[in-house]
Short mmCIF file of C-alpha atoms and ligand atoms in Angstrom, two decimals:
data_model
loop_
_atom_site.label_atom_id
_atom_site.label_comp_id
_atom_site.label_asym_id
_atom_site.label_seq_id
_atom_site.Cartn_x
_atom_site.Cartn_y
_atom_site.Cartn_z
CA MET A 10 27.41 -20.68 8.32
CA HIS A 11 24.77 -18.07 7.57
CA ASN A 12 27.39 -15.33 7.66
CA ILE A 13 29.73 -17.11 5.28
CA MET A 14 26.91 -17.59 2.83
CA ASN A 15 25.84 -13.98 3.20
CA GLN A 16 29.37 -12.88 2.27
CA LYS A 17 28.78 -14.46 -1.10
CA LEU A 18 25.70 -12.38 -1.63
CA SER A 19 25.71 -8.78 -2.82
CA ASN A 20 25.77 -5.89 -0.37
CA ARG A 21 22.58 -4.83 -2.07
CA ILE A 22 20.61 -7.84 -0.85
CA ASN A 23 22.35 -8.06 2.51
CA ASP A 24 21.48 -4.43 3.19
CA MET A 25 17.84 -4.87 2.21
CA ALA A 26 15.18 -5.45 4.86
CA THR A 27 12.77 -8.35 4.35
CA SER A 28 9.25 -7.09 3.69
CA ALA A 29 7.72 -7.06 7.19
CA THR A 30 4.20 -7.62 5.90
CA LEU A 31 5.16 -10.68 3.89
CA ALA A 32 7.48 -11.95 6.66
CA MET A 33 4.68 -11.83 9.22
CA ALA A 34 2.28 -13.54 6.81
CA ALA A 35 4.87 -16.29 6.22
CA LYS A 36 5.39 -16.72 9.97
CA ALA A 37 1.64 -17.02 10.55
CA ARG A 38 1.41 -19.57 7.71
CA GLU A 39 4.25 -21.62 9.25
CA LEU A 40 2.60 -21.62 12.67
CA ARG A 41 -0.70 -22.67 11.11
CA GLN A 42 1.02 -25.55 9.34
CA ALA A 43 2.44 -26.59 12.71
CA GLY A 44 -1.12 -26.78 14.03
CA VAL A 45 -1.33 -23.41 15.84
CA ASN A 46 -4.61 -21.65 15.18
CA ILE A 47 -3.42 -18.18 14.16
CA ILE A 48 -5.82 -15.41 13.16
CA GLY A 49 -4.11 -13.51 10.35
CA LEU A 50 -4.60 -9.76 10.58
CA SER A 51 -1.19 -8.97 9.16
CA LEU A 52 -1.49 -9.06 5.41
CA GLY A 53 -3.28 -6.29 3.56
CA GLU A 54 -5.27 -8.51 1.31
CA PRO A 55 -9.03 -8.46 0.67
CA ASP A 56 -10.61 -11.75 1.74
CA PHE A 57 -13.25 -11.67 -1.01
CA THR A 58 -13.02 -13.83 -4.09
CA VAL A 59 -12.53 -12.22 -7.49
CA PRO A 60 -15.89 -10.94 -8.82
CA ASP A 61 -17.52 -13.40 -11.24
CA PHE A 62 -17.61 -10.95 -14.13
CA VAL A 63 -13.83 -10.63 -13.88
CA LYS A 64 -13.27 -14.37 -13.56
CA GLN A 65 -15.31 -14.99 -16.71
CA SER A 66 -13.06 -12.80 -18.81
CA ALA A 67 -9.95 -14.62 -17.53
CA ILE A 68 -11.54 -17.96 -18.45
CA LYS A 69 -12.43 -16.60 -21.87
CA ALA A 70 -8.85 -15.36 -22.37
CA VAL A 71 -7.53 -18.86 -21.69
CA GLU A 72 -10.09 -20.39 -24.06
CA ASP A 73 -9.29 -17.78 -26.70
CA ASN A 74 -5.68 -18.98 -26.51
CA TYR A 75 -4.07 -15.88 -25.09
CA HIS A 76 -0.65 -17.24 -24.31
CA SER A 77 2.20 -15.29 -25.83
CA TYR A 78 4.43 -12.46 -24.63
CA THR A 79 2.51 -9.26 -24.21
CA PRO A 80 3.63 -5.75 -25.23
CA VAL A 81 6.03 -4.56 -22.51
CA ASP A 82 3.82 -1.63 -21.51
CA GLY A 83 0.55 -3.60 -21.70
CA TYR A 84 -2.15 -4.61 -24.18
CA ALA A 85 -3.66 -1.71 -26.11
CA ASP A 86 -7.19 -2.53 -24.88
CA LEU A 87 -6.04 -2.54 -21.25
CA LYS A 88 -4.28 0.79 -21.72
CA GLN A 89 -7.48 2.17 -23.22
CA ALA A 90 -9.50 0.84 -20.25
CA ILE A 91 -7.00 2.53 -17.89
CA ILE A 92 -7.28 5.83 -19.81
CA THR A 93 -11.08 5.65 -19.56
CA LYS A 94 -10.90 4.76 -15.86
CA PHE A 95 -8.57 7.66 -15.08
CA LYS A 96 -10.97 10.01 -16.84
CA ARG A 97 -14.14 8.51 -15.32
CA ASP A 98 -12.97 8.15 -11.71
CA ASN A 99 -10.24 10.79 -11.34
CA SER A 100 -10.81 13.41 -14.07
CA LEU A 101 -7.27 12.72 -15.24
CA THR A 102 -6.38 12.85 -18.92
CA TYR A 103 -3.66 10.50 -20.09
CA THR A 104 -2.78 9.22 -23.55
CA ALA A 105 -1.60 5.68 -24.33
CA SER A 106 2.07 6.72 -24.33
CA GLN A 107 1.69 7.82 -20.69
CA ILE A 108 0.41 4.46 -19.42
CA VAL A 109 2.57 1.49 -18.39
CA VAL A 110 0.99 -1.72 -17.14
CA SER A 111 3.15 -3.70 -14.72
CA THR A 112 3.25 -6.86 -12.64
CA GLY A 113 1.59 -5.09 -9.71
CA ALA A 114 1.81 -1.59 -8.25
CA LYS A 115 4.86 -2.79 -6.34
CA GLN A 116 6.71 -3.24 -9.63
CA SER A 117 5.51 0.17 -10.81
CA LEU A 118 7.03 1.72 -7.67
CA TYR A 119 10.24 -0.24 -8.16
CA ASN A 120 10.46 0.91 -11.80
CA LEU A 121 9.94 4.52 -10.76
CA ALA A 122 12.69 4.42 -8.15
CA GLN A 123 15.04 2.79 -10.64
CA VAL A 124 14.38 5.26 -13.43
CA LEU A 125 14.29 8.43 -11.33
CA LEU A 126 16.83 8.08 -8.52
CA ASN A 127 20.57 8.53 -8.57
CA PRO A 128 22.70 7.55 -5.57
CA GLY A 129 22.24 10.08 -2.77
CA ASP A 130 18.92 11.42 -4.02
CA GLU A 131 16.52 11.99 -1.17
CA VAL A 132 13.03 10.49 -1.11
CA LEU A 133 10.46 12.14 1.15
CA LEU A 134 8.26 9.63 2.94
CA PRO A 135 5.52 11.05 5.16
CA ALA A 136 5.51 8.47 7.98
CA PRO A 137 3.82 6.11 8.53
CA TYR A 138 4.33 4.99 4.94
CA TRP A 139 3.85 1.70 3.14
CA VAL A 140 6.55 -0.73 4.13
CA SER A 141 8.23 -1.17 0.73
CA TYR A 142 8.71 2.53 -0.17
CA SER A 143 11.82 2.76 1.92
CA ASP A 144 13.64 -0.33 0.62
CA ILE A 145 12.54 0.22 -2.97
CA SER A 146 14.15 3.69 -2.70
CA LYS A 147 17.29 2.33 -1.07
CA ILE A 148 17.82 -0.38 -3.70
CA ALA A 149 17.97 2.42 -6.26
CA GLY A 150 20.58 4.29 -4.19
CA GLY A 151 18.01 6.74 -2.80
CA VAL A 152 18.03 8.02 0.77
CA PRO A 153 14.63 7.79 2.51
CA VAL A 154 13.81 10.91 4.52
CA GLU A 155 10.94 10.28 6.91
CA ILE A 156 8.57 13.10 7.79
CA LYS A 157 6.99 12.19 11.11
CA THR A 158 3.27 12.76 11.56
CA ALA A 159 1.07 12.34 14.64
CA ILE A 160 -1.97 10.22 15.45
CA ASP A 161 -3.72 13.32 16.82
CA THR A 162 -3.65 14.87 13.34
CA ASP A 163 -4.69 11.61 11.67
CA PHE A 164 -1.12 10.92 10.57
CA LYS A 165 -1.31 13.56 7.85
CA VAL A 166 1.67 15.65 6.85
CA THR A 167 1.22 19.42 6.82
CA ALA A 168 2.59 21.91 4.31
CA GLN A 169 5.05 23.28 6.90
CA GLU A 170 6.36 19.83 7.82
CA LEU A 171 6.79 19.00 4.14
CA GLU A 172 8.65 22.21 3.35
CA LYS A 173 11.01 21.74 6.30
CA ALA A 174 12.09 18.34 4.94
CA ILE A 175 12.91 19.55 1.42
CA THR A 176 16.58 19.98 0.48
CA PRO A 177 18.37 20.54 -2.85
CA LYS A 178 18.86 16.76 -2.91
CA THR A 179 15.15 15.93 -2.66
CA LYS A 180 14.18 14.08 -5.82
CA MET A 181 10.92 12.44 -4.99
CA MET A 182 8.07 12.20 -2.56
CA ILE A 183 6.00 9.01 -2.22
CA TYR A 184 2.73 8.83 -0.35
CA SER A 185 -0.48 6.82 -0.45
CA SER A 186 -4.02 8.11 -0.01
CA PRO A 187 -6.01 6.31 1.28
CA CYS A 188 -2.91 5.46 3.28
CA ASN A 189 -1.48 2.08 4.08
CA PRO A 190 -0.98 1.74 7.06
CA SER A 191 -2.89 4.63 8.69
CA GLY A 192 -6.08 4.61 6.61
CA SER A 193 -5.87 8.40 6.32
CA VAL A 194 -7.38 10.09 3.29
CA TYR A 195 -6.14 13.46 2.07
CA SER A 196 -8.87 15.85 0.98
CA THR A 197 -8.48 18.06 -2.10
CA GLN A 198 -7.69 21.06 0.13
CA GLU A 199 -5.06 19.15 2.09
CA LEU A 200 -3.38 17.98 -1.11
CA ARG A 201 -3.59 21.50 -2.53
CA ALA A 202 -1.73 22.82 0.52
CA LEU A 203 1.04 20.29 -0.13
CA ALA A 204 1.01 21.16 -3.84
CA ASP A 205 1.46 24.85 -2.97
CA VAL A 206 4.78 23.91 -1.38
CA LEU A 207 5.82 21.46 -4.09
CA VAL A 208 5.29 23.89 -6.99
CA LYS A 209 8.08 25.99 -5.49
CA TYR A 210 10.51 23.08 -5.88
CA PRO A 211 10.28 21.91 -9.49
CA HIS A 212 13.07 19.32 -8.98
CA ILE A 213 10.70 17.09 -6.99
CA ILE A 214 8.62 14.34 -8.61
CA VAL A 215 5.56 13.15 -6.70
CA ILE A 216 4.54 9.50 -6.68
CA SER A 217 0.88 9.31 -5.72
CA ASP A 218 -0.02 5.74 -4.77
CA GLU A 219 -3.78 5.43 -5.17
CA ILE A 220 -4.16 1.66 -4.93
CA TYR A 221 -6.78 2.01 -2.14
CA GLU A 222 -8.75 4.60 -4.12
CA HIS A 223 -12.06 2.74 -3.95
CA ILE A 224 -11.72 1.64 -0.34
CA ASN A 225 -12.52 5.11 0.87
CA PHE A 226 -15.34 5.82 3.31
CA THR A 227 -15.30 9.58 2.71
CA GLN A 228 -16.60 8.95 -0.84
CA GLN A 229 -14.13 11.56 -2.04
CA HIS A 230 -10.87 10.67 -3.67
CA ALA A 231 -8.38 13.36 -4.62
CA SER A 232 -5.37 12.89 -6.92
CA MET A 233 -2.29 15.11 -6.92
CA ALA A 234 -2.21 15.03 -10.75
CA GLN A 235 -5.62 16.76 -10.81
CA PHE A 236 -3.81 20.02 -10.12
CA GLU A 237 -2.70 21.49 -13.42
CA ASP A 238 0.53 22.83 -11.93
CA MET A 239 1.45 19.34 -10.57
CA TYR A 240 0.34 17.19 -13.52
CA ASP A 241 3.72 17.22 -15.28
CA ARG A 242 5.53 16.22 -12.10
CA THR A 243 3.21 13.57 -10.74
CA VAL A 244 3.02 9.86 -11.38
CA THR A 245 -0.28 8.22 -10.46
CA VAL A 246 0.13 4.60 -9.36
CA ASN A 247 -2.80 2.23 -9.17
CA GLY A 248 -3.74 -1.40 -9.76
CA VAL A 249 -6.44 -4.03 -9.45
CA SER A 250 -5.13 -5.85 -6.36
CA LYS A 251 -7.21 -4.12 -3.69
CA ALA A 252 -10.42 -2.96 -5.36
CA PHE A 253 -11.05 -6.18 -7.25
CA SER A 254 -9.45 -8.56 -4.77
CA MET A 255 -6.94 -9.60 -7.44
CA THR A 256 -3.76 -9.52 -5.35
CA GLY A 257 -2.35 -12.73 -6.82
CA TRP A 258 -3.14 -11.77 -10.41
CA ARG A 259 -0.34 -9.18 -10.34
CA ILE A 260 -1.54 -6.27 -12.45
CA GLY A 261 -0.68 -2.66 -11.65
CA TYR A 262 -0.26 0.47 -13.76
CA ILE A 263 0.87 4.08 -13.87
CA GLY A 264 -0.23 7.27 -15.56
CA ALA A 265 2.88 9.43 -15.92
CA PRO A 266 4.62 12.17 -17.86
CA GLU A 267 5.59 10.54 -21.16
CA TYR A 268 9.37 10.54 -20.57
CA ILE A 269 8.89 8.68 -17.27
CA ALA A 270 6.49 6.16 -18.85
CA ARG A 271 9.03 5.53 -21.63
CA ALA A 272 11.76 4.95 -19.04
CA CYS A 273 9.59 2.48 -17.07
CA ASN A 274 8.81 0.66 -20.30
CA LYS A 275 12.56 0.37 -21.01
CA MET A 276 13.19 -0.92 -17.48
CA GLN A 277 10.48 -3.60 -17.70
CA GLY A 278 11.79 -4.61 -21.12
CA GLN A 279 15.04 -5.73 -19.51
CA VAL A 280 13.61 -7.14 -16.30
CA THR A 281 10.20 -8.80 -16.56
CA SER A 282 8.73 -8.01 -20.03
CA GLY A 283 4.99 -7.35 -20.22
CA ALA A 284 2.63 -8.42 -17.44
CA ASN A 285 0.82 -11.76 -17.71
CA CYS A 286 -1.69 -12.04 -20.54
CA ILE A 287 -4.63 -13.60 -18.67
CA GLY A 288 -4.43 -11.11 -15.80
CA GLN A 289 -4.37 -8.23 -18.28
CA LYS A 290 -7.51 -9.43 -20.08
CA ALA A 291 -9.26 -9.80 -16.73
CA ALA A 292 -8.12 -6.31 -15.72
CA VAL A 293 -9.73 -4.85 -18.87
CA THR A 294 -13.10 -6.13 -17.67
CA ALA A 295 -12.48 -5.05 -14.08
CA LEU A 296 -11.62 -1.49 -15.05
CA GLU A 297 -14.29 -1.11 -17.71
CA ASN A 298 -16.95 -1.76 -15.09
CA SER A 299 -18.36 0.90 -12.86
CA PRO A 300 -16.90 0.99 -9.32
CA SER A 301 -20.49 0.50 -8.09
CA LYS A 302 -20.05 -3.20 -8.97
CA ILE A 303 -17.66 -3.63 -6.05
CA LYS A 304 -19.68 -1.60 -3.58
CA TYR A 305 -20.53 -4.74 -1.60
CA MET A 306 -16.87 -5.12 -0.65
CA ILE A 307 -16.55 -1.48 0.41
CA ASP A 308 -19.73 -1.76 2.49
CA ALA A 309 -18.33 -4.85 4.20
CA PHE A 310 -15.03 -3.09 4.96
CA LYS A 311 -16.93 -0.16 6.42
CA GLU A 312 -18.93 -2.44 8.67
CA ARG A 313 -15.77 -4.22 9.80
CA ARG A 314 -14.13 -0.88 10.54
CA SER A 315 -16.98 -0.07 12.94
CA LEU A 316 -16.70 -3.51 14.49
CA ILE A 317 -12.95 -3.33 15.11
CA LEU A 318 -12.99 0.29 16.30
CA GLY A 319 -15.77 -0.57 18.75
CA LEU A 320 -13.76 -3.49 20.13
CA LEU A 321 -10.49 -1.54 20.29
CA GLU A 322 -12.14 1.24 22.25
CA HIS A 323 -12.37 -1.11 25.21
CA MET A 324 -8.77 -2.20 24.98
CA ASP A 325 -6.45 -0.76 27.62
CA GLY A 326 -3.43 1.12 26.30
CA PHE A 327 -4.57 1.37 22.67
CA LYS A 328 -4.73 4.90 21.32
CA ILE A 329 -6.71 4.92 18.12
CA ASN A 330 -7.93 7.36 15.50
CA LYS A 331 -10.63 6.74 12.94
CA PRO A 332 -9.21 5.60 9.62
CA GLN A 333 -11.14 6.91 6.61
CA GLY A 334 -10.02 4.38 4.03
CA ALA A 335 -8.03 1.22 3.20
CA PHE A 336 -8.59 -1.66 5.65
CA TYR A 337 -6.18 -1.04 8.49
CA VAL A 338 -6.17 0.41 11.96
CA PHE A 339 -2.89 1.73 13.28
CA PRO A 340 -3.13 2.01 17.06
CA ASP A 341 -0.43 3.60 19.19
CA ILE A 342 0.50 0.95 21.76
CA SER A 343 3.50 2.72 23.33
CA TYR A 344 1.63 2.53 26.69
CA TYR A 345 3.01 -1.02 26.94
CA PHE A 346 6.68 -0.11 26.42
CA GLY A 347 8.69 -1.02 29.51
CA LYS A 348 5.90 -3.22 30.85
CA THR A 349 6.20 -6.97 31.38
CA LEU A 350 3.40 -9.16 30.10
CA ARG A 351 3.33 -12.89 30.86
CA GLY A 352 7.06 -12.71 31.62
CA THR A 353 7.96 -10.86 28.40
CA THR A 354 9.23 -7.30 28.59
CA ILE A 355 7.83 -5.16 25.80
CA ASN A 356 10.47 -2.71 24.64
CA ASN A 357 9.04 -1.71 21.30
CA ALA A 358 6.27 -2.30 18.76
CA THR A 359 8.03 -5.33 17.32
CA ASP A 360 8.09 -6.99 20.76
CA PHE A 361 4.41 -6.14 21.15
CA SER A 362 3.45 -7.59 17.78
CA LEU A 363 5.41 -10.78 18.53
CA PHE A 364 3.79 -10.96 21.97
CA LEU A 365 0.37 -10.85 20.30
CA LEU A 366 1.38 -13.56 17.85
CA GLU A 367 2.62 -15.89 20.55
CA ASN A 368 0.10 -15.15 23.29
CA ALA A 369 -3.07 -14.01 21.54
CA LYS A 370 -2.40 -16.07 18.40
CA VAL A 371 -3.10 -12.99 16.31
CA ALA A 372 -0.76 -11.83 13.52
CA THR A 373 -0.29 -8.05 13.18
CA VAL A 374 2.62 -6.02 11.78
CA THR A 375 4.99 -3.83 13.77
CA GLY A 376 4.74 -0.12 13.06
CA GLU A 377 8.53 0.04 12.88
CA ALA A 378 8.30 -1.37 9.36
CA PHE A 379 6.12 1.61 8.41
CA GLY A 380 8.34 4.23 10.02
CA ASP A 381 6.30 4.57 13.22
CA PRO A 382 7.81 2.73 16.18
CA ASN A 383 4.89 3.46 18.54
CA CYS A 384 2.20 1.64 16.57
CA ILE A 385 1.15 -1.69 15.18
CA ARG A 386 -0.90 -2.30 12.06
CA ILE A 387 -4.00 -4.46 12.25
CA SER A 388 -5.68 -5.40 8.98
CA TYR A 389 -9.43 -5.79 9.19
CA ALA A 390 -9.71 -7.43 5.78
CA ALA A 391 -10.98 -10.48 7.65
CA SER A 392 -14.36 -11.96 8.59
CA ASN A 393 -16.41 -10.42 11.42
CA ASP A 394 -15.91 -13.65 13.30
CA ASP A 395 -12.09 -13.53 12.98
CA ILE A 396 -12.03 -9.85 13.98
CA THR A 397 -14.20 -10.48 17.05
CA ARG A 398 -12.21 -13.53 18.17
CA ALA A 399 -8.90 -11.78 17.55
CA MET A 400 -9.84 -8.77 19.68
CA LYS A 401 -11.09 -11.05 22.46
CA GLN A 402 -7.85 -13.05 22.41
CA ILE A 403 -5.76 -9.86 22.43
CA LYS A 404 -7.71 -8.51 25.38
CA GLU A 405 -7.21 -11.75 27.31
CA ALA A 406 -3.49 -11.89 26.54
CA LEU A 407 -3.02 -8.32 27.73
CA LEU A 408 -4.70 -9.10 31.04
CA GLY A 409 -1.71 -11.35 31.69
N1 LIG B 13 1.03 0.29 -2.55
C1 LIG B 13 0.41 0.08 -1.39
C2 LIG B 13 0.13 1.25 -0.51
C3 LIG B 13 0.02 -1.21 -1.01
O1 LIG B 13 -0.59 -1.42 0.16
C4 LIG B 13 0.31 -2.29 -1.87
C5 LIG B 13 -0.12 -3.65 -1.41
N2 LIG B 13 0.47 -4.69 -1.89
C6 LIG B 13 0.98 -2.02 -3.07
C7 LIG B 13 1.31 -0.71 -3.38
C8 LIG B 13 1.34 -3.08 -4.05
O2 LIG B 13 0.23 -3.59 -4.70
P1 LIG B 13 0.30 -4.67 -5.84
O3 LIG B 13 -0.38 -5.88 -5.32
O4 LIG B 13 -0.43 -4.07 -7.01
O5 LIG B 13 1.74 -4.90 -6.15
N1 LIG B 14 0.19 -4.31 0.56
C1 LIG B 14 -0.13 -5.42 1.41
C2 LIG B 14 0.32 -5.10 2.80
O1 LIG B 14 0.79 -4.04 3.05
C3 LIG B 14 0.39 -6.72 0.86
C4 LIG B 14 1.76 -7.14 1.29
C5 LIG B 14 2.85 -6.57 0.48
O2 LIG B 14 2.74 -6.52 -0.74
O3 LIG B 14 3.83 -6.17 1.11
O4 LIG B 14 0.16 -5.90 3.67
#
């Protein structure tokens, strides 16, 4: 039955993978509704509420009767707030015609793939990479080319590895720093080393996903577009989902070369129109405020990182490194491959993640979705209590 129905659907959708992060979150939700007490460490979503000062501006926007279609590329005051933010936090200079506000960074990435890729164009993805980069590229006809990295080098790609992966067909490279899922943060020197390679290949556009910018325990955030010789070939993607805990408000944005911004504007004009009016007014307030206003969230994430790393250290078969940003740990659990736990043979990271869901009642995400089949992703955007209980339950389940 399923197959017959699928035949009616396009190859495009049949060939697309379901987002593993959202699928795991949905599965955990279903189990919870069925009465199973699942601890959700799968979704990368801050567990804080939206800061009051941001909420107030959304309420005011409703009361001020903001209701109509917005300009496709965003309200002028939000674009100005983004320009000021880029200058203040990243020393990046953009003008209004280089900014496009979207319905979340995910849409910005989708737009970029649609406006830049032709069928067969190769997209470099240092792996592990954020789950949707690969399918967003494929939907646009692009061919993802993974560049494997290692846990021992903090999952960071080197200049040599990058250069080896470049071909005449390479059109784009997408990476995030701080990285989802590894938590790695590229320093200015590390990015400069990559830039030294990229300047030799002017046909490549770099998409720098900086959505975790503020959740960075090194205190130092570097942007590829800061390098003068990369500025014209780099698109900086960001949004309010992570820093301001506004995931459901759906506001993202880019700073880009003008011709790319214009193309994204054209794309949105046919697909979604401008982002929602209330979310945009709230985002103006969020971005106009100093990042110090959200320091309490960053401090909490840092504390939780210590907590989870301390607990994972005592877990057999978990190889871990120390993430420097975002709110994930990405342990290598390949020690368990080929082993049988509570009657279940673990052949890969997906089996392991499902084993944890069923036996430890903890939701994680398989590393396969992020291009690393030896790892699982654990989000620590959860309360200390949930983290502690989850690690205890995992430890017990692994004892058999
Ligand atoms: N990039 C990365 C690396 C992410 O983790 C996320 C999380 N959703 C996104 C982009 C998309 O963010 P948004 O909520 O703004 O669509
Ligand atoms: N970015 C988050 C994650 O990786 C949210 C889920 C999603 O948008 O895929 O879990």
